[in-house]
mmCIF file with all atom_site columns, C-alpha atoms in Angstrom:
data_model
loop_
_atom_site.group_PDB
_atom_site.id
_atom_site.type_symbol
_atom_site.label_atom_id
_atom_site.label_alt_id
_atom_site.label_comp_id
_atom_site.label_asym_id
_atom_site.label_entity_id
_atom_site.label_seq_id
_atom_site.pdbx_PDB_ins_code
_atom_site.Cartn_x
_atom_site.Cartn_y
_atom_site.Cartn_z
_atom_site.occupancy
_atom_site.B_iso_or_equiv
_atom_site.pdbx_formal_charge
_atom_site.auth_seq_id
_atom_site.auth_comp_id
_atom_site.auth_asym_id
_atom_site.auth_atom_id
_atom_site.pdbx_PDB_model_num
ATOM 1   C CA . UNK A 1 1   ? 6.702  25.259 -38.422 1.00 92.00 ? 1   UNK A CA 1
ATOM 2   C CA . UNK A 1 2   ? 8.639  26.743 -35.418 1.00 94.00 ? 2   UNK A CA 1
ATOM 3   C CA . UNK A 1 3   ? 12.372 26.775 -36.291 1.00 93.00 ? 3   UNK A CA 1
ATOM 4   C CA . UNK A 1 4   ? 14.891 28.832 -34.120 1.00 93.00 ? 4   UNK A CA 1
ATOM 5   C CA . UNK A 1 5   ? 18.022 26.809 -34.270 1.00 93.00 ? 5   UNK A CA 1
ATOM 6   C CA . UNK A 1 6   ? 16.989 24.334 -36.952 1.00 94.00 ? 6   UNK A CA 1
ATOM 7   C CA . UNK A 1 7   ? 19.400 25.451 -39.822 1.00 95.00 ? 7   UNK A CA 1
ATOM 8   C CA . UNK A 1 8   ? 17.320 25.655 -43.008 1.00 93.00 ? 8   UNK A CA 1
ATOM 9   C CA . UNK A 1 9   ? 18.375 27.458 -45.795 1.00 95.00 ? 9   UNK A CA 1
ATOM 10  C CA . UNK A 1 10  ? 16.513 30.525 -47.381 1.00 96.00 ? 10  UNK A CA 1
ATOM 11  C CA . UNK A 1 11  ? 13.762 29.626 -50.243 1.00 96.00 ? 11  UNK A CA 1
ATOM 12  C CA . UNK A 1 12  ? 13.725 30.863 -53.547 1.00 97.00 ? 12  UNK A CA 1
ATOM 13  C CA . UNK A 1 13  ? 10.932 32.631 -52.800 1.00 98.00 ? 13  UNK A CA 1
ATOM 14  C CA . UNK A 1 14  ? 12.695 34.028 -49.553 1.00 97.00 ? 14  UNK A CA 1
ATOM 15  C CA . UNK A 1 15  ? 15.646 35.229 -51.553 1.00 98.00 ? 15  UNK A CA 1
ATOM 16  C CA . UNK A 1 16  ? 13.047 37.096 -54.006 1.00 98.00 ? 16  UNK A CA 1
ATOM 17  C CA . UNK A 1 17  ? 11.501 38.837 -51.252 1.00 98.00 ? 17  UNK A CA 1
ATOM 18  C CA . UNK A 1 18  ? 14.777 39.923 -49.374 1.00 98.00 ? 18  UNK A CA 1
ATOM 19  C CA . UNK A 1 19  ? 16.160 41.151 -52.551 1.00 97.00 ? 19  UNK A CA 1
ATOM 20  C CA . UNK A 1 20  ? 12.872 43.044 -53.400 1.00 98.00 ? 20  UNK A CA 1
ATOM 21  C CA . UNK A 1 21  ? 12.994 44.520 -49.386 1.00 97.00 ? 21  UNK A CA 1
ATOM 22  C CA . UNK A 1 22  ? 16.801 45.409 -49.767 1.00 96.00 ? 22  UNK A CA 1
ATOM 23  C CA . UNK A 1 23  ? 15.654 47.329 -53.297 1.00 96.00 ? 23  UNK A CA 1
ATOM 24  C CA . UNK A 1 24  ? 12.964 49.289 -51.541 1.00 97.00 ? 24  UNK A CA 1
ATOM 25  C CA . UNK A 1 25  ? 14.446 49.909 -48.125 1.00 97.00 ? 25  UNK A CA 1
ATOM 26  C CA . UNK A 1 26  ? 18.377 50.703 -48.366 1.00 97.00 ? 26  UNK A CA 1
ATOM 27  C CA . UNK A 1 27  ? 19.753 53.612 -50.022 1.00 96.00 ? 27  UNK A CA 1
ATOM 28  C CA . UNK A 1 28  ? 21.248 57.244 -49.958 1.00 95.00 ? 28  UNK A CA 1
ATOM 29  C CA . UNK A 1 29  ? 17.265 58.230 -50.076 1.00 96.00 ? 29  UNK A CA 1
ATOM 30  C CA . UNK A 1 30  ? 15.942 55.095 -48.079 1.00 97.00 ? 30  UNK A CA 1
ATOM 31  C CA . UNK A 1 31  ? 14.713 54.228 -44.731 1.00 97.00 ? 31  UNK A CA 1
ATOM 32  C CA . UNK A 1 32  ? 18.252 52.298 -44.606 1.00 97.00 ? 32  UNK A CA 1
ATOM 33  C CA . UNK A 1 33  ? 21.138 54.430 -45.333 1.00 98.00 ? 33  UNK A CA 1
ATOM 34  C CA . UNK A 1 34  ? 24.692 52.316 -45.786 1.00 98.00 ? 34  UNK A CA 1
ATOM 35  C CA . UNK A 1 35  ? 27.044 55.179 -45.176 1.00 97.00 ? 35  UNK A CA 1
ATOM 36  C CA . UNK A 1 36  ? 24.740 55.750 -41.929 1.00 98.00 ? 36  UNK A CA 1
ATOM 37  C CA . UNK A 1 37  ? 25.637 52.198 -40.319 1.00 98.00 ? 37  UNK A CA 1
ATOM 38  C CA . UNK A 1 38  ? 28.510 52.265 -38.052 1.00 97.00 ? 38  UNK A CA 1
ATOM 39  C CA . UNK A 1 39  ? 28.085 48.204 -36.893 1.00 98.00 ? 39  UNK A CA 1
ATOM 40  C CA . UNK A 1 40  ? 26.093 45.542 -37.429 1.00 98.00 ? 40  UNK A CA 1
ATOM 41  C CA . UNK A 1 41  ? 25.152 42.767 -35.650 1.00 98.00 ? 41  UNK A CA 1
ATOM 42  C CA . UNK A 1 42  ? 23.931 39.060 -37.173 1.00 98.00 ? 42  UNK A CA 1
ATOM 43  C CA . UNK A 1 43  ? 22.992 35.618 -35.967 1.00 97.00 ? 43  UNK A CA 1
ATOM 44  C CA . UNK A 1 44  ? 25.123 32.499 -36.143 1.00 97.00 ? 44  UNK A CA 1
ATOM 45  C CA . UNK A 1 45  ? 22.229 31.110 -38.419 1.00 96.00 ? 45  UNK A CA 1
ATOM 46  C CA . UNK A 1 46  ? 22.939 30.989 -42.253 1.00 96.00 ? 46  UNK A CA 1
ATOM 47  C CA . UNK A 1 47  ? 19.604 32.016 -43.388 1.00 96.00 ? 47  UNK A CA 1
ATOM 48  C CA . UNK A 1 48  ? 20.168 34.954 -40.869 1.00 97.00 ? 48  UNK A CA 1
ATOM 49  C CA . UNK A 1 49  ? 23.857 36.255 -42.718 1.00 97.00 ? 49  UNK A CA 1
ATOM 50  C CA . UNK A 1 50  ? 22.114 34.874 -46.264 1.00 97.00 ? 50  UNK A CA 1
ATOM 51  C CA . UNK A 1 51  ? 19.450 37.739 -45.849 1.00 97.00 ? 51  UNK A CA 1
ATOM 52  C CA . UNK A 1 52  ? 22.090 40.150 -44.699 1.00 97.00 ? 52  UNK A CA 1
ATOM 53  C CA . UNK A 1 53  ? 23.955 39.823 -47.546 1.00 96.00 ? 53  UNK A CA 1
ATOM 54  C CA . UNK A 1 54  ? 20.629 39.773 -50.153 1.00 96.00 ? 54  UNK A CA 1
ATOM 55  C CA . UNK A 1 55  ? 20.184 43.427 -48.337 1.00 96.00 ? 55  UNK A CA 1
ATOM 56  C CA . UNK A 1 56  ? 23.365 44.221 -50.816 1.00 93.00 ? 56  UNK A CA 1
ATOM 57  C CA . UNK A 1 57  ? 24.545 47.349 -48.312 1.00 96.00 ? 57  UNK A CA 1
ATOM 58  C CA . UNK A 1 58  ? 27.988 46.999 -49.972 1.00 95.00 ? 58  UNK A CA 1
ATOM 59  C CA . UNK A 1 59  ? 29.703 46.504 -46.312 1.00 96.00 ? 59  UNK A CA 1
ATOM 60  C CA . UNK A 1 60  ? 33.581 47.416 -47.389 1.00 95.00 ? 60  UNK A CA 1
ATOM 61  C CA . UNK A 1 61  ? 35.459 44.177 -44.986 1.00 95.00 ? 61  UNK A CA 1
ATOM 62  C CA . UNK A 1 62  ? 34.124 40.851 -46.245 1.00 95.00 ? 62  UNK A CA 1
ATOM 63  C CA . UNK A 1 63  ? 31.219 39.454 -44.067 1.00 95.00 ? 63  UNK A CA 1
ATOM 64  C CA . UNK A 1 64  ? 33.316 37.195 -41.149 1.00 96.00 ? 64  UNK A CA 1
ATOM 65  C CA . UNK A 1 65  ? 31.722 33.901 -43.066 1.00 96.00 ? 65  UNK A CA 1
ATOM 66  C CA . UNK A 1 66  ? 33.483 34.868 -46.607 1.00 92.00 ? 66  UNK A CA 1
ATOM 67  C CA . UNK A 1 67  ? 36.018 32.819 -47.734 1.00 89.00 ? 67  UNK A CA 1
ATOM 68  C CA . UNK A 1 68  ? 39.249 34.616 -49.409 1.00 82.00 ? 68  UNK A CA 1
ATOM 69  C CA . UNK A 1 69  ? 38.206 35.692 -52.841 1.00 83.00 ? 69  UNK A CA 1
ATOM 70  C CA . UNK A 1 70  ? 34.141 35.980 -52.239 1.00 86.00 ? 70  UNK A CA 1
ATOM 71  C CA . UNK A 1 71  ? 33.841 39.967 -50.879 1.00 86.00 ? 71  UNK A CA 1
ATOM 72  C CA . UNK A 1 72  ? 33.063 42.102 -53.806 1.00 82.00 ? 72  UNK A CA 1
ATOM 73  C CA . UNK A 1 73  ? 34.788 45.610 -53.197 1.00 84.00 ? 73  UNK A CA 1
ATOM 74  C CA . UNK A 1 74  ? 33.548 47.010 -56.194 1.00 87.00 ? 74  UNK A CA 1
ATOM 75  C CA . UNK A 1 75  ? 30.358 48.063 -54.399 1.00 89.00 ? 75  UNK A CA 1
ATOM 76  C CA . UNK A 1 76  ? 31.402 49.614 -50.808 1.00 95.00 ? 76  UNK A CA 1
ATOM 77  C CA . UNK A 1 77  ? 28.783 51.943 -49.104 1.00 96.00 ? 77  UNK A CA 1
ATOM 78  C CA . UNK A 1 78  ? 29.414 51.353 -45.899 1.00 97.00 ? 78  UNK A CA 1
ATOM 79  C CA . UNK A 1 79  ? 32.716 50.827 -43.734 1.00 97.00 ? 79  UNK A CA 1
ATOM 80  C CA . UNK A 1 80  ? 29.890 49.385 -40.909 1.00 98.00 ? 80  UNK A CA 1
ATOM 81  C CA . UNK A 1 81  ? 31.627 46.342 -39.314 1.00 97.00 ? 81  UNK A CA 1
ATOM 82  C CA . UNK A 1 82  ? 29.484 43.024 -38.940 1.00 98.00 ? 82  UNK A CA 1
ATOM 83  C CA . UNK A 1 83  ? 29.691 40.996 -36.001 1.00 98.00 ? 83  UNK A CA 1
ATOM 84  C CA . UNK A 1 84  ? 28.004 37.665 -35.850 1.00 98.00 ? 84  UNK A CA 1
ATOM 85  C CA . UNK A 1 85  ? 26.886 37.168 -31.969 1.00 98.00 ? 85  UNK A CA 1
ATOM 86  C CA . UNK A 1 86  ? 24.703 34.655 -30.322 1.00 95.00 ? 86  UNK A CA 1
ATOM 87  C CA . UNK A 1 87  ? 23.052 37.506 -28.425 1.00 96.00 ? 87  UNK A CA 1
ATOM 88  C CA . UNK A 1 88  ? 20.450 37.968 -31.269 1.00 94.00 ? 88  UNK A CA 1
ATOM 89  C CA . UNK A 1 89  ? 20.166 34.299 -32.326 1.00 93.00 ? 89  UNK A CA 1
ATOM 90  C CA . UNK A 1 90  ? 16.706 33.062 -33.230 1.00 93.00 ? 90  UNK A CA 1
ATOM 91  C CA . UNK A 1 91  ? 14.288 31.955 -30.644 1.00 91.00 ? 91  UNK A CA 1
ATOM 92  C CA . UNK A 1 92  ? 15.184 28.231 -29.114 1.00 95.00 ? 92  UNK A CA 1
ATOM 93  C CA . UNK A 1 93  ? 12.167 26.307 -29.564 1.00 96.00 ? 93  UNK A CA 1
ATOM 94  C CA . UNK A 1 94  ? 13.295 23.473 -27.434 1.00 97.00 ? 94  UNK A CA 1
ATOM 95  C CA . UNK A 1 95  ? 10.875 20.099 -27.617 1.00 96.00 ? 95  UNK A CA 1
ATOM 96  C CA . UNK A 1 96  ? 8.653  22.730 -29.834 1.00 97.00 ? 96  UNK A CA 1
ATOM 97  C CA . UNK A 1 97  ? 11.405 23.035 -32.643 1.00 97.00 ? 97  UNK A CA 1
ATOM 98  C CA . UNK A 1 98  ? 9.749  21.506 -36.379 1.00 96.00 ? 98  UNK A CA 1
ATOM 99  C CA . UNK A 1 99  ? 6.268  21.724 -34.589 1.00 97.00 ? 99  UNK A CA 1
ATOM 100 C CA . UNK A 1 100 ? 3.393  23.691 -36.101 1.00 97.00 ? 100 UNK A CA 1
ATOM 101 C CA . UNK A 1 101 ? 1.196  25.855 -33.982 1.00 96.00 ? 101 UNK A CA 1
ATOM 102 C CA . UNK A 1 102 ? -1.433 22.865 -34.649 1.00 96.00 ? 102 UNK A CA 1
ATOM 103 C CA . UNK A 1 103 ? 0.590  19.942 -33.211 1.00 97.00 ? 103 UNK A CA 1
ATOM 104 C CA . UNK A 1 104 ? 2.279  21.890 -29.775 1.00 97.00 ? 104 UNK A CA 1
ATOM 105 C CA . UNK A 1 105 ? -1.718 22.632 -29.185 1.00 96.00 ? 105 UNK A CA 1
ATOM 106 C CA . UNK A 1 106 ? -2.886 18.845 -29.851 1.00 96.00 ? 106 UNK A CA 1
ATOM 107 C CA . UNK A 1 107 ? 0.082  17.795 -27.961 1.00 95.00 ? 107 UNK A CA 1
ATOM 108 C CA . UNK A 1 108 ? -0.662 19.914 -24.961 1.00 95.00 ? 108 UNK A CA 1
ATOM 109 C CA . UNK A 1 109 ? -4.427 18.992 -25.192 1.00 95.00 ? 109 UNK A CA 1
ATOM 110 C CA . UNK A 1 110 ? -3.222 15.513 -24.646 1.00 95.00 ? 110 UNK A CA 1
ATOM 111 C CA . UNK A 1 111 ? -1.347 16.200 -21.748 1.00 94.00 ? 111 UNK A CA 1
ATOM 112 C CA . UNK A 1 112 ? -4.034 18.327 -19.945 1.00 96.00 ? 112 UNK A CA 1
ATOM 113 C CA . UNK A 1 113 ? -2.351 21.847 -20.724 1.00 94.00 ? 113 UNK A CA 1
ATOM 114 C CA . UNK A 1 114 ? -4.382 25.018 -21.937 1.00 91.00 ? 114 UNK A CA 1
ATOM 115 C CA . UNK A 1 115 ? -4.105 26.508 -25.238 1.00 93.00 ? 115 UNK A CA 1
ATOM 116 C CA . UNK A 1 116 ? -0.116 27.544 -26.165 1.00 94.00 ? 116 UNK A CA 1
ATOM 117 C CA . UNK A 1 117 ? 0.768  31.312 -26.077 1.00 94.00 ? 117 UNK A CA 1
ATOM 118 C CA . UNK A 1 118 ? 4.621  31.706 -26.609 1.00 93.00 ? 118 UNK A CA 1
ATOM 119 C CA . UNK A 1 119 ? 4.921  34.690 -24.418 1.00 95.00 ? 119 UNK A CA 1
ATOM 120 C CA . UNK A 1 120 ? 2.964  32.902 -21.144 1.00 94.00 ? 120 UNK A CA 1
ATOM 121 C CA . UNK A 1 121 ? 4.487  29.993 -21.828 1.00 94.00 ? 121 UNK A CA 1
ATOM 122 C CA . UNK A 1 122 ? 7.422  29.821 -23.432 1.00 94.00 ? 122 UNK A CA 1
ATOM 123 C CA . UNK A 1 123 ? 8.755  26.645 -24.789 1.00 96.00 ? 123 UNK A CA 1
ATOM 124 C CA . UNK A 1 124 ? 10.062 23.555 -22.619 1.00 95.00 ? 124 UNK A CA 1
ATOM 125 C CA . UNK A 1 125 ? 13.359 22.383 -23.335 1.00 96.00 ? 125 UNK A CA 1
ATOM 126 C CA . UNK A 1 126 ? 13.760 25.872 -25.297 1.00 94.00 ? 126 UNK A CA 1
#
């Protein structure tokens, strides 16, 4: 299913795989290196901020979502500031948001309209 601004929560089997990417890609010896990061930049999505904090880069200021209490200073690697901005939200999906590939193609069959590439075009409403 397309979802952009649909908030759905990570899966079990999401938070796995994050976790497992965090473990193989950030560290002092890694493609990600914390004490490299100067800022960082996250969308207004949940899912989006959930996967940035599975990534465990030890961020020293808690994450601007964290209530009082929930930032865990014990594990600081990085003074990189985090920013959540609309500018990198997910795509908008518009009257395409829920749909799988399979119904926006049926649905434009219907209507008379060629086979659906995202990039030609795009999504209306979205």
């Amino acid at each position: 299913r397309h979802t952009g601004t649909t908030e759905l929560p990570l899966t079990a089997n999401g938070e796995k795989r994050i976790r497992a990417t965090g473990n193989a890609l950030v560290g002092d010896d890694r493609l990600i290196v914390p004490r490299n990061l100067a800022h960082i930049y996250v969308s207004p999505r949940r899912r989006a901020q959930r996967t940035l904090e599975l990534l465990n880069l030890g961020c020293k200021d808690p994450m601007p979502w964290q209530k009082e209490g929930e930032h865990d200073i014990a594990n600081v690697r990085t003074n990189a500031k985090v920013q959540v901005t609309e500018d990198i939200r997910e795509w908008d999906y518009g009257d395409y948001e829920g749909l799988t590939s399979k119904t926006i193609q049926a649905q434009r069959e219907e209507r008379g309209e060629g086979s659906w590439d995202i990039w030609r075009d795009g999504c209306p409403g979205g």
